[in-house]
Short mmCIF file of C-alpha atoms in Angstrom, two decimals:
data_model
loop_
_atom_site.label_atom_id
_atom_site.label_comp_id
_atom_site.label_asym_id
_atom_site.label_seq_id
_atom_site.Cartn_x
_atom_site.Cartn_y
_atom_site.Cartn_z
CA MET N 291 -12.03 17.89 20.72
CA LYS N 292 -8.58 16.21 19.37
CA GLY N 293 -10.25 12.80 19.27
CA LEU N 294 -12.74 13.97 16.87
CA GLU N 295 -10.22 15.27 14.84
CA GLU N 296 -8.13 11.49 14.64
CA LEU N 297 -11.42 9.75 14.74
CA LEU N 298 -12.15 10.79 11.15
CA THR N 299 -8.84 10.93 10.01
CA TRP N 300 -8.94 7.03 10.90
CA ILE N 301 -11.80 6.39 9.13
CA ALA N 302 -11.27 8.28 6.07
CA ARG N 303 -8.30 6.38 5.64
CA GLY N 304 -10.18 3.44 5.92
CA LEU N 305 -12.18 4.57 3.31
CA VAL N 306 -9.58 6.42 -0.18
CA ASP N 307 -7.18 5.31 -1.86
CA GLU N 308 -4.53 7.31 -1.39
CA PRO N 309 -4.89 6.92 3.00
CA ASP N 310 -1.90 9.33 3.17
CA ALA N 311 -3.49 12.51 1.44
CA VAL N 312 -6.06 13.10 4.40
CA ARG N 313 -5.85 15.46 6.70
CA VAL N 314 -8.31 17.11 8.64
CA GLU N 315 -8.54 20.50 8.61
CA ARG N 316 -10.09 22.88 11.78
CA ILE N 317 -11.13 25.99 11.53
CA ASP N 318 -12.42 27.91 14.33
CA GLU N 319 -15.44 30.03 13.58
CA GLY N 320 -16.89 31.45 16.83
CA ASP N 321 -19.32 29.59 17.95
CA VAL N 322 -19.13 27.12 15.01
CA VAL N 323 -16.08 24.41 14.79
CA VAL N 324 -15.78 23.19 11.17
CA LEU N 325 -13.83 20.35 10.39
CA ARG N 326 -12.53 20.69 6.49
CA LEU N 327 -11.97 17.34 5.77
CA HIS N 328 -9.09 16.34 2.49
CA VAL N 329 -8.63 14.57 0.43
CA ALA N 330 -6.52 13.24 -2.46
CA ASP N 331 -8.78 14.31 -5.80
CA GLY N 332 -9.99 11.32 -6.68
CA ASP N 333 -10.53 10.16 -3.36
CA VAL N 334 -13.65 12.94 -2.90
CA GLY N 335 -16.35 10.53 -4.31
CA LYS N 336 -15.14 7.79 -1.42
CA VAL N 337 -15.55 9.52 1.08
CA ILE N 338 -19.35 11.23 0.09
CA GLY N 339 -20.83 7.69 -1.16
CA ARG N 340 -23.59 5.89 -2.89
CA HIS N 341 -26.54 8.98 -2.68
CA GLY N 342 -23.91 11.06 0.07
CA ARG N 343 -24.40 8.39 2.22
CA VAL N 344 -20.67 8.32 3.91
CA ALA N 345 -20.69 11.66 3.90
CA ARG N 346 -24.39 11.78 6.17
CA ALA N 347 -22.44 9.83 8.56
CA LEU N 348 -19.59 10.88 8.87
CA ARG N 349 -21.30 14.57 9.16
CA THR N 350 -23.24 12.72 12.59
CA VAL N 351 -20.24 11.61 14.14
CA ALA N 352 -18.99 15.04 14.06
CA ARG N 353 -22.29 16.46 15.29
CA SER N 354 -22.93 13.74 17.91
CA ALA N 355 -19.05 14.39 19.10
CA GLY N 356 -20.19 18.25 20.03
CA ALA N 357 -22.58 17.50 21.38
CA ARG N 358 -20.53 16.98 24.86
CA GLY N 359 -18.97 19.82 24.27
CA ASP N 360 -21.01 23.21 24.37
CA ARG N 361 -19.69 24.39 20.53
CA ARG N 362 -21.30 22.75 17.67
CA LEU N 363 -19.00 20.75 15.20
CA GLN N 364 -19.55 21.34 11.45
CA LEU N 365 -18.05 18.53 8.78
CA GLU N 366 -16.80 20.03 5.72
CA ILE N 367 -15.70 17.82 2.71
CA ALA N 368 -13.38 19.94 0.68
CA ASP N 369 -13.02 19.71 -2.58
CA MET X 732 13.42 -6.33 -14.37
CA SER X 733 14.69 -6.32 -11.55
CA GLU X 734 17.95 -7.91 -10.61
CA VAL X 735 18.99 -9.72 -7.07
CA SER X 736 22.64 -10.30 -6.50
CA VAL X 737 24.07 -12.37 -2.76
CA GLU X 738 27.53 -12.47 -1.05
CA ALA X 739 28.80 -15.64 -0.71
CA THR X 740 32.28 -17.30 0.55
CA GLY X 741 34.20 -20.67 0.09
CA GLU X 742 37.59 -21.73 0.78
CA THR X 743 38.73 -20.69 -2.74
CA VAL X 744 36.86 -18.95 -5.48
CA GLY X 745 35.57 -21.41 -6.82
CA GLU X 746 33.42 -22.86 -4.13
CA ALA X 747 32.25 -19.24 -3.38
CA LYS X 748 31.25 -19.14 -6.67
CA TRP X 749 29.08 -22.70 -5.93
CA SER X 750 27.40 -21.10 -2.57
CA ALA X 751 26.70 -18.27 -4.64
CA LEU X 752 24.56 -20.25 -6.90
CA ARG X 753 22.52 -22.46 -4.89
CA GLU X 754 21.96 -19.18 -2.78
CA LEU X 755 21.14 -17.42 -6.50
CA GLU X 756 18.78 -20.14 -7.52
CA ARG X 757 17.05 -20.72 -4.09
CA LEU X 758 15.94 -16.32 -4.12
CA ALA X 759 15.35 -16.75 -7.73
CA PRO X 760 13.95 -20.06 -9.22
CA GLY X 761 15.09 -20.71 -12.51
CA VAL X 762 17.22 -18.12 -13.05
CA ASP X 763 19.19 -18.56 -16.00
CA ARG X 764 22.92 -19.65 -14.63
CA ASP X 765 24.90 -18.49 -17.93
CA ALA X 766 23.75 -15.30 -17.68
CA VAL X 767 25.10 -15.16 -13.46
CA ARG X 768 28.22 -12.39 -13.18
CA PHE X 769 30.08 -12.86 -10.67
CA GLN X 770 32.61 -9.94 -8.73
CA VAL X 771 35.16 -11.28 -6.94
CA VAL X 772 35.28 -9.61 -3.71
CA SER X 773 38.30 -11.41 -2.34
CA GLU X 774 40.95 -14.31 -3.56
CA GLY X 775 40.99 -15.42 0.19
CA GLU X 776 44.07 -16.19 2.46
CA ARG X 777 44.88 -19.76 2.95
CA GLY X 778 46.57 -19.55 5.82
CA LEU X 779 49.00 -21.56 7.66
CA LEU X 780 47.78 -24.04 9.79
CA GLY X 781 44.88 -22.42 10.21
CA VAL X 782 45.82 -18.53 10.64
CA GLY X 783 45.80 -16.11 8.79
CA TYR X 784 43.13 -17.81 6.80
CA THR X 785 40.42 -15.79 5.24
CA PRO X 786 38.12 -17.02 2.62
CA ALA X 787 37.54 -16.33 -0.48
CA ARG X 788 34.06 -14.52 -1.31
CA VAL X 789 32.39 -12.91 -4.18
CA VAL X 790 28.96 -11.49 -5.36
CA ALA X 791 26.38 -12.89 -7.28
CA THR X 792 24.56 -11.14 -9.75
CA ALA X 793 21.12 -12.13 -12.12
CA THR X 794 18.50 -10.96 -13.86
CA ARG X 795 15.62 -12.46 -12.04
CA PRO X 796 13.25 -14.15 -14.23
CA ALA X 797 9.99 -12.65 -14.95
CA VAL X 798 7.92 -15.97 -14.30
CA ALA X 799 9.44 -15.75 -10.41
CA LEU X 800 8.54 -12.56 -10.17
CA PRO X 801 7.17 -12.59 -6.18
CA PRO X 802 3.57 -11.02 -6.30
CA GLU X 803 3.16 -6.81 -5.88
CA PRO X 804 1.38 -6.44 -2.49
CA THR X 805 -2.02 -5.39 -3.45
CA GLY X 806 -2.96 -2.29 -1.71
CA PRO X 807 -3.42 -2.29 2.24
CA ALA X 808 -3.17 -4.99 4.43
CA ILE X 809 -6.94 -6.87 4.28
CA GLU X 810 -8.69 -6.79 7.79
CA GLY X 811 -10.85 -8.76 9.11
CA GLU X 812 -14.55 -7.56 9.83
CA PRO X 813 -14.25 -7.41 13.92
CA ALA X 814 -10.73 -5.61 13.73
CA VAL X 815 -12.49 -2.67 11.03
CA ALA X 816 -15.88 -2.70 13.79
CA ARG X 817 -13.23 -3.02 17.15
CA ALA X 818 -10.80 -0.18 15.74
CA LEU X 819 -13.85 2.20 15.34
CA LEU X 820 -15.77 1.54 18.32
CA GLU X 821 -13.08 1.74 20.21
CA ARG X 822 -11.30 5.02 19.15
CA SER X 823 -15.36 6.32 18.77
CA LEU X 824 -15.62 5.59 22.43
CA VAL X 825 -12.70 7.60 22.61
CA ALA X 826 -13.04 11.12 20.37
CA LEU X 827 -16.31 10.97 22.63
CA GLY X 828 -14.86 10.83 25.87
CA ILE X 829 -16.77 7.61 26.97
CA ALA X 830 -16.14 4.86 29.34
CA GLY X 831 -17.22 1.83 27.52
CA THR X 832 -15.40 -2.02 26.60
CA VAL X 833 -16.02 -3.36 23.22
CA SER X 834 -16.92 -7.11 22.40
CA VAL X 835 -17.01 -8.81 19.42
CA GLU X 836 -18.98 -12.00 18.45
CA GLU X 837 -18.23 -13.51 15.04
CA GLY X 838 -21.36 -15.27 12.92
CA ASP X 839 -20.86 -17.09 9.76
CA ASP X 840 -22.41 -14.29 7.74
CA GLU X 841 -23.01 -11.47 10.52
CA VAL X 842 -20.08 -9.76 12.50
CA VAL X 843 -21.73 -8.09 16.35
CA ALA X 844 -19.73 -5.69 18.03
CA THR X 845 -21.44 -4.98 20.74
CA VAL X 846 -20.39 -1.21 23.63
CA SER X 847 -21.21 -1.93 27.41
CA GLY X 848 -20.47 1.07 29.70
CA HIS X 849 -22.56 3.66 31.29
CA ASP X 850 -23.58 7.35 29.44
CA LEU X 851 -23.64 5.66 25.70
CA GLY X 852 -26.26 7.98 25.27
CA VAL X 853 -24.11 9.85 22.57
CA LEU X 854 -23.23 6.82 21.12
CA ILE X 855 -26.25 5.84 20.21
CA GLY X 856 -27.79 9.00 19.48
CA ARG X 857 -31.37 10.69 19.06
CA HIS X 858 -32.96 7.47 17.37
CA GLY X 859 -29.64 5.34 17.16
CA GLN X 860 -28.27 8.03 14.60
CA MET X 861 -24.92 7.79 15.40
CA ILE X 862 -24.44 4.19 15.97
CA ASP X 863 -26.04 3.85 12.62
CA ALA X 864 -23.66 5.80 11.16
CA LEU X 865 -21.13 4.27 13.46
CA GLN X 866 -22.74 0.88 11.41
CA TYR X 867 -22.74 2.25 7.88
CA LEU X 868 -19.18 3.91 8.15
CA ALA X 869 -17.75 0.50 9.99
CA ASN X 870 -19.35 -1.89 7.04
CA ALA X 871 -17.86 0.92 4.62
CA ILE X 872 -14.62 0.50 5.57
CA ALA X 873 -14.81 -3.57 6.06
CA HIS X 874 -15.91 -3.69 2.32
CA ARG X 875 -13.40 -1.32 1.05
CA ALA X 876 -10.77 -3.68 2.59
CA ALA X 877 -12.00 -6.88 1.48
CA GLY X 878 -14.65 -6.35 -0.72
CA GLU X 879 -17.92 -8.18 -2.11
CA ASP X 880 -16.75 -11.33 -0.13
CA ARG X 881 -17.24 -10.31 3.80
CA ARG X 882 -19.76 -10.54 6.30
CA ARG X 883 -21.95 -7.50 7.99
CA ILE X 884 -21.30 -5.89 11.26
CA VAL X 885 -23.64 -4.90 13.59
CA VAL X 886 -22.92 -2.48 15.86
CA ASP X 887 -25.36 -2.66 18.98
CA ALA X 888 -25.05 -0.79 22.25
CA ALA X 889 -26.59 -1.32 25.77
CA GLY X 890 -29.37 -3.57 23.96
CA TYR X 891 -30.48 -1.19 21.67
CA ARG X 892 -30.91 -3.27 18.95
CA ALA X 893 -33.12 -5.09 20.35
CA ARG X 894 -35.45 -2.88 22.16
CA ARG X 895 -35.64 -0.94 18.85
CA ALA X 896 -36.39 -3.96 17.24
CA ALA X 897 -38.68 -5.05 20.07
CA THR X 898 -40.79 -1.29 19.32
CA LEU X 899 -40.46 -1.65 15.17
CA ASP X 900 -42.55 -4.48 15.67
CA SER X 901 -45.33 -2.93 17.61
CA LEU X 902 -44.94 -0.49 15.62
CA ALA X 903 -45.48 -2.63 12.30
CA ARG X 904 -48.30 -4.19 14.39
CA ARG X 905 -50.28 -1.49 15.16
CA GLY X 906 -49.56 0.34 11.42
CA ALA X 907 -51.36 -3.23 10.79
CA GLU X 908 -54.40 -3.06 12.25
CA GLN X 909 -54.66 0.61 11.48
CA ALA X 910 -54.51 -0.58 7.99
CA SER X 911 -56.69 -3.23 8.02
CA ALA X 912 -59.69 -1.68 10.23
CA THR X 913 -59.80 1.55 8.23
CA GLY X 914 -59.41 0.37 5.08
CA ARG X 915 -56.74 3.10 3.45
CA ARG X 916 -52.48 3.25 3.93
CA VAL X 917 -50.65 4.22 6.61
CA GLU X 918 -47.10 5.97 6.29
CA LEU X 919 -44.80 4.85 9.33
CA GLU X 920 -42.34 7.45 10.48
CA PRO X 921 -38.66 7.30 8.55
CA MET X 922 -36.49 4.98 8.66
CA SER X 923 -33.55 3.73 7.93
CA SER X 924 -32.51 0.66 5.81
CA VAL X 925 -32.07 -1.15 8.63
CA GLU X 926 -34.79 -0.54 10.42
CA ARG X 927 -37.48 -0.72 7.31
CA ARG X 928 -36.23 -4.05 6.55
CA ILE X 929 -37.29 -5.02 10.29
CA VAL X 930 -40.76 -3.73 9.44
CA HIS X 931 -41.29 -5.07 6.42
CA GLU X 932 -40.30 -8.55 7.69
CA ALA X 933 -42.30 -8.55 10.58
CA LEU X 934 -45.75 -7.72 8.10
CA LYS X 935 -44.49 -9.95 5.43
CA ASP X 936 -46.38 -13.04 5.62
CA ASP X 937 -49.60 -11.15 7.34
CA PRO X 938 -52.70 -12.25 5.68
CA GLU X 939 -54.50 -8.45 6.14
CA VAL X 940 -51.20 -6.27 4.38
CA GLU X 941 -49.05 -5.43 2.07
CA THR X 942 -46.30 -3.62 3.12
CA GLU X 943 -43.85 -0.89 0.76
CA SER X 944 -40.54 2.07 0.64
CA GLU X 945 -41.61 5.07 -0.28
CA GLY X 946 -39.67 8.57 -0.22
CA MET X 947 -36.08 9.65 -1.26
CA GLU X 948 -33.17 8.89 1.83
CA PRO X 949 -33.08 9.66 4.71
CA HIS X 950 -36.32 10.57 5.22
CA ARG X 951 -37.74 6.88 3.12
CA TYR X 952 -40.42 5.92 5.36
CA VAL X 953 -42.76 2.09 4.99
CA VAL X 954 -46.24 2.44 3.80
CA VAL X 955 -48.34 -0.47 5.04
CA PHE X 956 -51.85 -0.85 2.83
CA PRO X 957 -54.36 -3.28 2.91
CA ARG X 958 -54.22 -6.17 1.34
CA ARG X 959 -56.11 -6.00 -1.82
CA THR X 960 -58.82 -8.44 -2.76
CA VAL X 961 -58.30 -11.12 -5.12
CA ASP X 962 -61.25 -11.44 -7.53
#
């Protein structure tokens, strides 16, 4: 799970203008673990992408990684 | 305006100044000699028969001429497509807890990164969703780093792309047969843009049918029409 947070952080850093502002916050909500992706205000569009394609790909990565464990993983983009 | 300064030594203050000036001209070509300021740190000691000799020491400072400014580095270092693809996949394997290796093959306009190992099901995902997401992200990162002028990254694992291409090809042909047999449009299942392109390609020379994409992402799909006869 820790590996997933690192992976998402690494991917997001590769997409934004301010990589130092990228942070993944982990929120435990029982059966569901929410990973909240924080980026600089000007970079939110970059992690959402055209037609939300980047966000969808990031969510797929989070979900697939969660499929291995017993808890559902959800990615949120903080704005 | 930035300043540049150097420290130099010489047997005399005069010699030290000369070598400082030469060094300045090497660091900042085109520097205005008359605007160079010298500060003598030490006059030096001649010593006697080489005993007690200390060199003269000066610091020379000049304003860097505007034209000689070195170019500012722009943004993060550009990583090539092979490095981006490899790093993303190796990190994904770690995150998924899968033992596997990544090999990268470089072509003129395509870079194919292939994952080998056992138990790659999670990396491929249902209907290839995970492998397509990774491929999309690899391209997005490479695009961010290198701009338009870059090669397309293809992510493959355990022969997935070839198997999927064969499946799409037969799906396309079956759709075409059905469309021309019934004279009606046939809607295929929703696919990614990469997969839809494979279907369009498979049927583009078919004299019986035409293809088009319809619907909204991520549920966009290919429709196969019987080709309208020209009167």
